[in-house]
């Protein structure tokens, strides 16, 4: 292991932290950057394992709220419904991801062209959904039932504005949308945010539910990939992973604290354009 490898690991960690909770595909960015840097990790394990830094960052930011939910589970039905909703949303991608793990890692992760195309197509979809979605200032609905006290068009435009009170059927639908992110470049957060927006969530609530869903999804991917590749890891791999982990944690901590306010003000269009620019640049680099 040399200083160049450590620098590349640090750079990839920063990119992971910056992109994990944005709808731009952290995996797609890591795979493309690693490809053009010539950075190779055993079985592409590095790209998955440094997600632990981002997981711990979001746990740190939401620790107080998650603690309140955990303590309320025995007595509060809404707390239990929230936990069940996140688990329901987590299951589809977990089952399909485990079933297709070999194909995803050996084929999709090794095909940069797929990543570029997914970034561009996903950017177009995100731009379309962002443009058609009503601003977060419209009347709100935060329960399973219909909104009360609103008439006519206001009733039709009501949204779910509380990520912790999404209906269970809505959680399942978002979880099914997350399965698209098994294709690198699609984006886990992007697919869940698009699904939530189309189902009536406000932009801020869609992003926040994506954060919550990311915790078990990323932790599950981390644990499963570590188990599958335990025999392939070496001490050098561990050192690079630690460097990437620390950088991912610090940058993700900053992103999680700032991104919700940014999304509330600017929506998702900036991320859509970024995806398309990166995808197009990647295609140009691959075809030259």
CSV table of C-alpha atoms in Angstrom, one decimal:
chain,number,residue,atom,x,y,z
A,1,UNK,CA,0.0,0.0,0.0
A,2,UNK,CA,1.4,3.4,-1.0
A,3,UNK,CA,0.5,7.1,-0.4
A,4,UNK,CA,-1.2,7.3,-3.8
A,5,UNK,CA,-3.6,4.4,-2.8
A,6,UNK,CA,-4.3,6.1,0.5
A,7,UNK,CA,-5.0,9.4,-1.3
A,8,UNK,CA,-7.4,7.7,-3.7
A,9,UNK,CA,-9.1,5.9,-0.8
A,10,UNK,CA,-9.6,9.3,0.9
A,11,UNK,CA,-10.9,10.9,-2.3
A,12,UNK,CA,-13.4,8.1,-2.8
A,13,UNK,CA,-14.4,8.3,0.9
A,14,UNK,CA,-15.1,12.0,0.4
A,15,UNK,CA,-17.2,11.3,-2.7
A,16,UNK,CA,-19.1,8.6,-0.9
A,17,UNK,CA,-20.0,11.0,2.0
A,18,UNK,CA,-20.9,13.8,-0.3
A,19,UNK,CA,-23.2,11.7,-2.6
A,20,UNK,CA,-24.7,8.9,-0.4
A,21,UNK,CA,-27.7,10.8,0.7
A,22,UNK,CA,-28.2,12.8,-2.5
A,23,UNK,CA,-30.2,11.5,-5.4
A,24,UNK,CA,-27.1,11.2,-7.6
A,25,UNK,CA,-25.9,7.6,-7.0
A,26,UNK,CA,-22.9,7.4,-4.7
A,27,UNK,CA,-22.2,3.9,-6.1
A,28,UNK,CA,-22.2,5.2,-9.6
A,29,UNK,CA,-19.8,8.0,-8.7
A,30,UNK,CA,-17.5,5.7,-6.9
A,31,UNK,CA,-17.4,3.1,-9.7
A,32,UNK,CA,-16.7,5.7,-12.4
A,33,UNK,CA,-14.1,7.6,-10.3
A,34,UNK,CA,-12.4,4.3,-9.4
A,35,UNK,CA,-12.4,3.2,-13.0
A,36,UNK,CA,-10.8,6.4,-14.3
A,37,UNK,CA,-8.3,6.5,-11.3
A,38,UNK,CA,-7.4,2.8,-11.9
A,39,UNK,CA,-8.4,2.1,-8.3
A,40,UNK,CA,-9.2,-1.6,-7.8
A,41,UNK,CA,-10.7,-3.2,-4.7
A,42,UNK,CA,-11.2,-6.9,-4.2
A,43,UNK,CA,-14.7,-7.7,-5.5
A,44,UNK,CA,-15.5,-4.0,-5.4
A,45,UNK,CA,-15.8,-4.5,-1.7
A,46,UNK,CA,-14.3,-1.1,-0.8
A,47,UNK,CA,-17.1,0.8,-2.5
A,48,UNK,CA,-19.7,-1.0,-0.2
A,49,UNK,CA,-17.8,-1.1,3.0
A,50,UNK,CA,-17.0,2.6,3.3
A,51,UNK,CA,-20.7,3.2,3.4
A,52,UNK,CA,-20.4,2.3,7.1
A,53,UNK,CA,-19.0,5.9,7.6
A,54,UNK,CA,-22.2,7.4,6.0
A,55,UNK,CA,-24.4,5.0,8.1
A,56,UNK,CA,-22.8,6.2,11.4
A,57,UNK,CA,-23.0,9.8,10.3
A,58,UNK,CA,-26.8,9.6,9.8
A,59,UNK,CA,-27.2,7.7,13.0
A,60,UNK,CA,-25.3,10.5,14.8
A,61,UNK,CA,-27.5,13.2,13.3
A,62,UNK,CA,-30.8,11.4,14.0
A,63,UNK,CA,-29.7,9.7,17.3
A,64,UNK,CA,-32.1,11.7,19.5
A,65,UNK,CA,-35.1,11.1,17.3
A,66,UNK,CA,-34.3,7.4,16.9
A,67,UNK,CA,-33.8,7.0,20.6
A,68,UNK,CA,-37.3,8.6,21.2
A,69,UNK,CA,-38.8,6.2,18.7
A,70,UNK,CA,-37.1,3.2,20.3
A,71,UNK,CA,-38.3,4.1,23.8
A,72,UNK,CA,-41.8,4.7,22.5
A,73,UNK,CA,-42.2,1.4,20.7
A,74,UNK,CA,-43.8,-0.5,23.6
A,75,UNK,CA,-46.5,2.2,24.2
A,76,UNK,CA,-46.9,4.3,21.0
A,77,UNK,CA,-48.7,2.7,18.0
A,78,UNK,CA,-47.3,5.4,15.7
A,79,UNK,CA,-43.7,4.6,16.7
A,80,UNK,CA,-44.4,0.9,16.0
A,81,UNK,CA,-46.0,1.7,12.6
A,82,UNK,CA,-43.0,3.8,11.7
A,83,UNK,CA,-40.5,1.0,12.4
A,84,UNK,CA,-42.7,-1.5,10.7
A,85,UNK,CA,-43.0,0.8,7.7
A,86,UNK,CA,-39.2,1.2,7.3
A,87,UNK,CA,-38.7,-2.6,7.6
A,88,UNK,CA,-41.4,-3.2,5.0
A,89,UNK,CA,-39.7,-0.7,2.6
A,90,UNK,CA,-36.4,-2.4,3.3
A,91,UNK,CA,-37.4,-6.0,2.5
A,92,UNK,CA,-37.9,-5.9,-1.3
A,93,UNK,CA,-34.4,-4.6,-2.1
A,94,UNK,CA,-32.9,-6.9,0.6
A,95,UNK,CA,-34.4,-10.0,-0.9
A,96,UNK,CA,-33.7,-9.2,-4.6
A,97,UNK,CA,-30.2,-7.8,-3.7
A,98,UNK,CA,-29.2,-11.0,-1.9
A,99,UNK,CA,-30.6,-13.2,-4.7
A,100,UNK,CA,-28.8,-11.3,-7.5
A,101,UNK,CA,-25.7,-10.3,-5.5
A,102,UNK,CA,-23.3,-12.3,-7.8
A,103,UNK,CA,-24.7,-10.8,-11.0
A,104,UNK,CA,-24.8,-7.3,-9.6
A,105,UNK,CA,-21.2,-7.3,-8.4
A,106,UNK,CA,-19.6,-9.3,-11.3
A,107,UNK,CA,-21.5,-7.8,-14.2
A,108,UNK,CA,-23.3,-4.5,-13.4
A,109,UNK,CA,-20.5,-3.2,-11.1
A,110,UNK,CA,-18.0,-4.0,-13.8
A,111,UNK,CA,-19.8,-2.2,-16.6
A,112,UNK,CA,-19.1,1.6,-16.4
A,113,UNK,CA,-21.4,2.2,-19.5
A,114,UNK,CA,-24.4,0.9,-17.5
A,115,UNK,CA,-23.5,3.4,-14.7
A,116,UNK,CA,-23.3,6.4,-17.2
A,117,UNK,CA,-26.6,5.5,-18.9
A,118,UNK,CA,-28.4,5.1,-15.5
A,119,UNK,CA,-27.1,8.4,-14.3
A,120,UNK,CA,-28.4,10.2,-17.4
A,121,UNK,CA,-31.8,8.4,-17.5
A,122,UNK,CA,-32.2,8.8,-13.7
A,123,UNK,CA,-31.4,12.5,-14.1
A,124,UNK,CA,-34.1,13.0,-16.7
A,125,UNK,CA,-36.7,11.2,-14.5
A,126,UNK,CA,-35.7,13.3,-11.4
A,127,UNK,CA,-36.0,16.5,-13.4
A,128,UNK,CA,-39.4,15.5,-14.7
A,129,UNK,CA,-40.7,14.6,-11.2
A,130,UNK,CA,-39.3,17.7,-9.7
A,131,UNK,CA,-40.9,19.9,-12.3
A,132,UNK,CA,-44.3,18.4,-11.9
A,133,UNK,CA,-44.3,18.2,-8.1
A,134,UNK,CA,-46.1,20.9,-6.2
A,135,UNK,CA,-44.1,23.1,-3.9
A,136,UNK,CA,-43.8,22.1,-0.2
A,137,UNK,CA,-46.0,25.0,0.8
A,138,UNK,CA,-49.3,23.4,-0.4
A,139,UNK,CA,-51.7,22.0,2.2
A,140,UNK,CA,-50.5,18.9,4.1
A,141,UNK,CA,-51.8,15.5,5.0
A,142,UNK,CA,-49.8,13.5,7.5
A,143,UNK,CA,-52.1,10.6,8.4
A,144,UNK,CA,-53.5,7.5,6.6
A,145,UNK,CA,-56.9,9.1,6.1
A,146,UNK,CA,-58.0,11.9,3.9
A,147,UNK,CA,-57.2,15.5,4.7
A,148,UNK,CA,-59.8,17.4,6.7
A,149,UNK,CA,-60.9,21.0,6.3
A,150,UNK,CA,-59.7,21.4,2.7
A,151,UNK,CA,-61.9,21.8,-0.3
A,152,UNK,CA,-61.7,21.2,-4.1
A,153,UNK,CA,-58.2,21.4,-5.6
A,154,UNK,CA,-56.5,21.8,-2.2
A,155,UNK,CA,-57.8,18.4,-1.2
A,156,UNK,CA,-56.4,16.8,-4.4
A,157,UNK,CA,-53.0,18.5,-3.9
A,158,UNK,CA,-52.5,17.5,-0.2
A,159,UNK,CA,-49.3,15.8,0.5
A,160,UNK,CA,-47.7,13.6,3.2
A,161,UNK,CA,-45.3,16.0,5.0
A,162,UNK,CA,-44.2,13.8,7.9
A,163,UNK,CA,-41.7,11.0,6.9
A,164,UNK,CA,-42.5,9.2,10.2
A,165,UNK,CA,-46.2,8.9,9.4
A,166,UNK,CA,-46.3,7.5,5.9
A,167,UNK,CA,-48.9,4.8,5.4
A,168,UNK,CA,-47.6,1.2,5.3
A,169,UNK,CA,-48.8,0.7,1.7
A,170,UNK,CA,-46.8,3.8,0.7
A,171,UNK,CA,-43.7,2.4,2.5
A,172,UNK,CA,-44.0,-0.8,0.5
A,173,UNK,CA,-44.3,1.0,-2.8
A,174,UNK,CA,-41.3,3.1,-1.9
A,175,UNK,CA,-39.4,-0.1,-1.1
A,176,UNK,CA,-40.3,-1.5,-4.5
A,177,UNK,CA,-39.0,1.6,-6.1
A,178,UNK,CA,-35.7,1.2,-4.2
A,179,UNK,CA,-35.1,-2.1,-6.0
A,180,UNK,CA,-34.3,-0.1,-9.2
A,181,UNK,CA,-31.2,1.2,-7.3
A,182,UNK,CA,-29.6,-2.3,-7.5
A,183,UNK,CA,-28.5,-1.1,-10.9
A,184,UNK,CA,-25.4,1.1,-10.2
A,185,UNK,CA,-26.0,4.7,-11.3
A,186,UNK,CA,-29.7,4.7,-10.5
A,187,UNK,CA,-29.3,5.9,-6.9
A,188,UNK,CA,-30.9,4.4,-3.8
A,189,UNK,CA,-31.9,7.8,-2.5
A,190,UNK,CA,-33.0,8.9,-6.0
A,191,UNK,CA,-35.3,6.0,-6.6
A,192,UNK,CA,-36.9,6.2,-3.1
A,193,UNK,CA,-37.3,10.0,-3.4
A,194,UNK,CA,-38.9,9.7,-6.8
A,195,UNK,CA,-41.2,7.0,-5.5
A,196,UNK,CA,-42.2,9.1,-2.5
A,197,UNK,CA,-42.8,12.2,-4.5
A,198,UNK,CA,-45.0,10.3,-7.0
A,199,UNK,CA,-47.0,8.9,-4.1
A,200,UNK,CA,-47.7,12.4,-2.6
A,201,UNK,CA,-44.9,13.2,-0.2
A,202,UNK,CA,-43.5,16.6,0.1
A,203,UNK,CA,-39.9,17.1,-1.1
A,204,UNK,CA,-38.5,17.4,2.4
A,205,UNK,CA,-40.4,14.3,3.7
A,206,UNK,CA,-39.4,12.3,0.7
A,207,UNK,CA,-35.7,13.0,1.3
A,208,UNK,CA,-36.0,12.4,5.1
A,209,UNK,CA,-37.8,9.0,4.6
A,210,UNK,CA,-34.9,8.1,2.2
A,211,UNK,CA,-32.5,8.9,5.0
A,212,UNK,CA,-34.4,6.5,7.4
A,213,UNK,CA,-34.7,3.8,4.8
A,214,UNK,CA,-31.0,4.1,4.0
A,215,UNK,CA,-30.0,3.0,7.6
A,216,UNK,CA,-31.2,-0.7,7.3
A,217,UNK,CA,-30.5,-0.8,3.6
A,218,UNK,CA,-26.9,0.4,3.8
A,219,UNK,CA,-26.2,-1.6,7.0
A,220,UNK,CA,-27.6,-4.7,5.4
A,221,UNK,CA,-25.5,-4.2,2.2
A,222,UNK,CA,-22.5,-3.6,4.4
A,223,UNK,CA,-22.9,-6.7,6.5
A,224,UNK,CA,-23.8,-9.0,3.6
A,225,UNK,CA,-20.9,-7.8,1.4
A,226,UNK,CA,-18.5,-8.2,4.4
A,227,UNK,CA,-19.7,-11.7,4.9
A,228,UNK,CA,-19.5,-12.7,1.2
A,229,UNK,CA,-16.0,-11.3,0.8
A,230,UNK,CA,-14.5,-12.1,4.3
A,231,UNK,CA,-12.0,-14.5,2.8
A,232,UNK,CA,-10.8,-12.0,0.2
A,233,UNK,CA,-10.0,-9.1,2.5
A,234,UNK,CA,-6.4,-8.4,3.5
A,235,UNK,CA,-4.7,-6.0,5.9
A,236,UNK,CA,-4.0,-3.6,3.1
A,237,UNK,CA,-7.7,-3.6,2.2
A,238,UNK,CA,-8.6,-2.9,5.8
A,239,UNK,CA,-6.3,0.2,5.9
A,240,UNK,CA,-7.8,1.6,2.8
A,241,UNK,CA,-11.3,1.0,4.1
A,242,UNK,CA,-10.5,2.8,7.3
A,243,UNK,CA,-9.3,5.8,5.5
A,244,UNK,CA,-12.3,5.8,3.2
A,245,UNK,CA,-14.6,5.3,6.2
A,246,UNK,CA,-13.3,8.3,8.1
A,247,UNK,CA,-13.6,10.6,5.1
A,248,UNK,CA,-17.1,9.3,4.3
A,249,UNK,CA,-18.2,9.8,7.9
A,250,UNK,CA,-17.0,13.4,8.1
A,251,UNK,CA,-18.4,14.5,4.7
A,252,UNK,CA,-21.7,12.7,5.2
A,253,UNK,CA,-22.1,14.3,8.6
A,254,UNK,CA,-22.0,17.7,6.9
A,255,UNK,CA,-24.3,16.7,4.0
A,256,UNK,CA,-27.0,15.3,6.2
A,257,UNK,CA,-27.1,18.4,8.3
A,258,UNK,CA,-27.5,20.7,5.3
A,259,UNK,CA,-29.3,18.8,2.5
A,260,UNK,CA,-32.9,19.0,3.8
A,261,UNK,CA,-32.9,22.8,3.9
A,262,UNK,CA,-31.3,22.9,0.5
A,263,UNK,CA,-33.9,20.6,-1.0
A,264,UNK,CA,-36.7,22.6,0.6
A,265,UNK,CA,-35.4,25.7,-1.1
A,266,UNK,CA,-34.2,24.4,-4.4
A,267,UNK,CA,-35.8,21.1,-5.0
A,268,UNK,CA,-34.1,18.2,-6.9
A,269,UNK,CA,-33.3,19.9,-10.3
A,270,UNK,CA,-29.7,20.8,-9.4
A,271,UNK,CA,-29.0,17.1,-8.6
A,272,UNK,CA,-30.8,16.0,-11.8
A,273,UNK,CA,-28.5,18.2,-13.9
A,274,UNK,CA,-25.4,17.1,-12.0
A,275,UNK,CA,-26.3,13.4,-12.7
A,276,UNK,CA,-26.7,14.1,-16.4
A,277,UNK,CA,-23.4,16.1,-16.6
A,278,UNK,CA,-21.5,13.3,-14.8
A,279,UNK,CA,-23.1,10.6,-16.9
A,280,UNK,CA,-22.3,12.4,-20.2
A,281,UNK,CA,-18.7,13.1,-19.1
A,282,UNK,CA,-18.3,9.5,-18.2
A,283,UNK,CA,-19.7,8.4,-21.6
A,284,UNK,CA,-17.3,10.7,-23.3
A,285,UNK,CA,-14.4,9.4,-21.3
A,286,UNK,CA,-15.3,5.8,-22.0
A,287,UNK,CA,-15.8,6.4,-25.8
A,288,UNK,CA,-12.6,8.4,-26.4
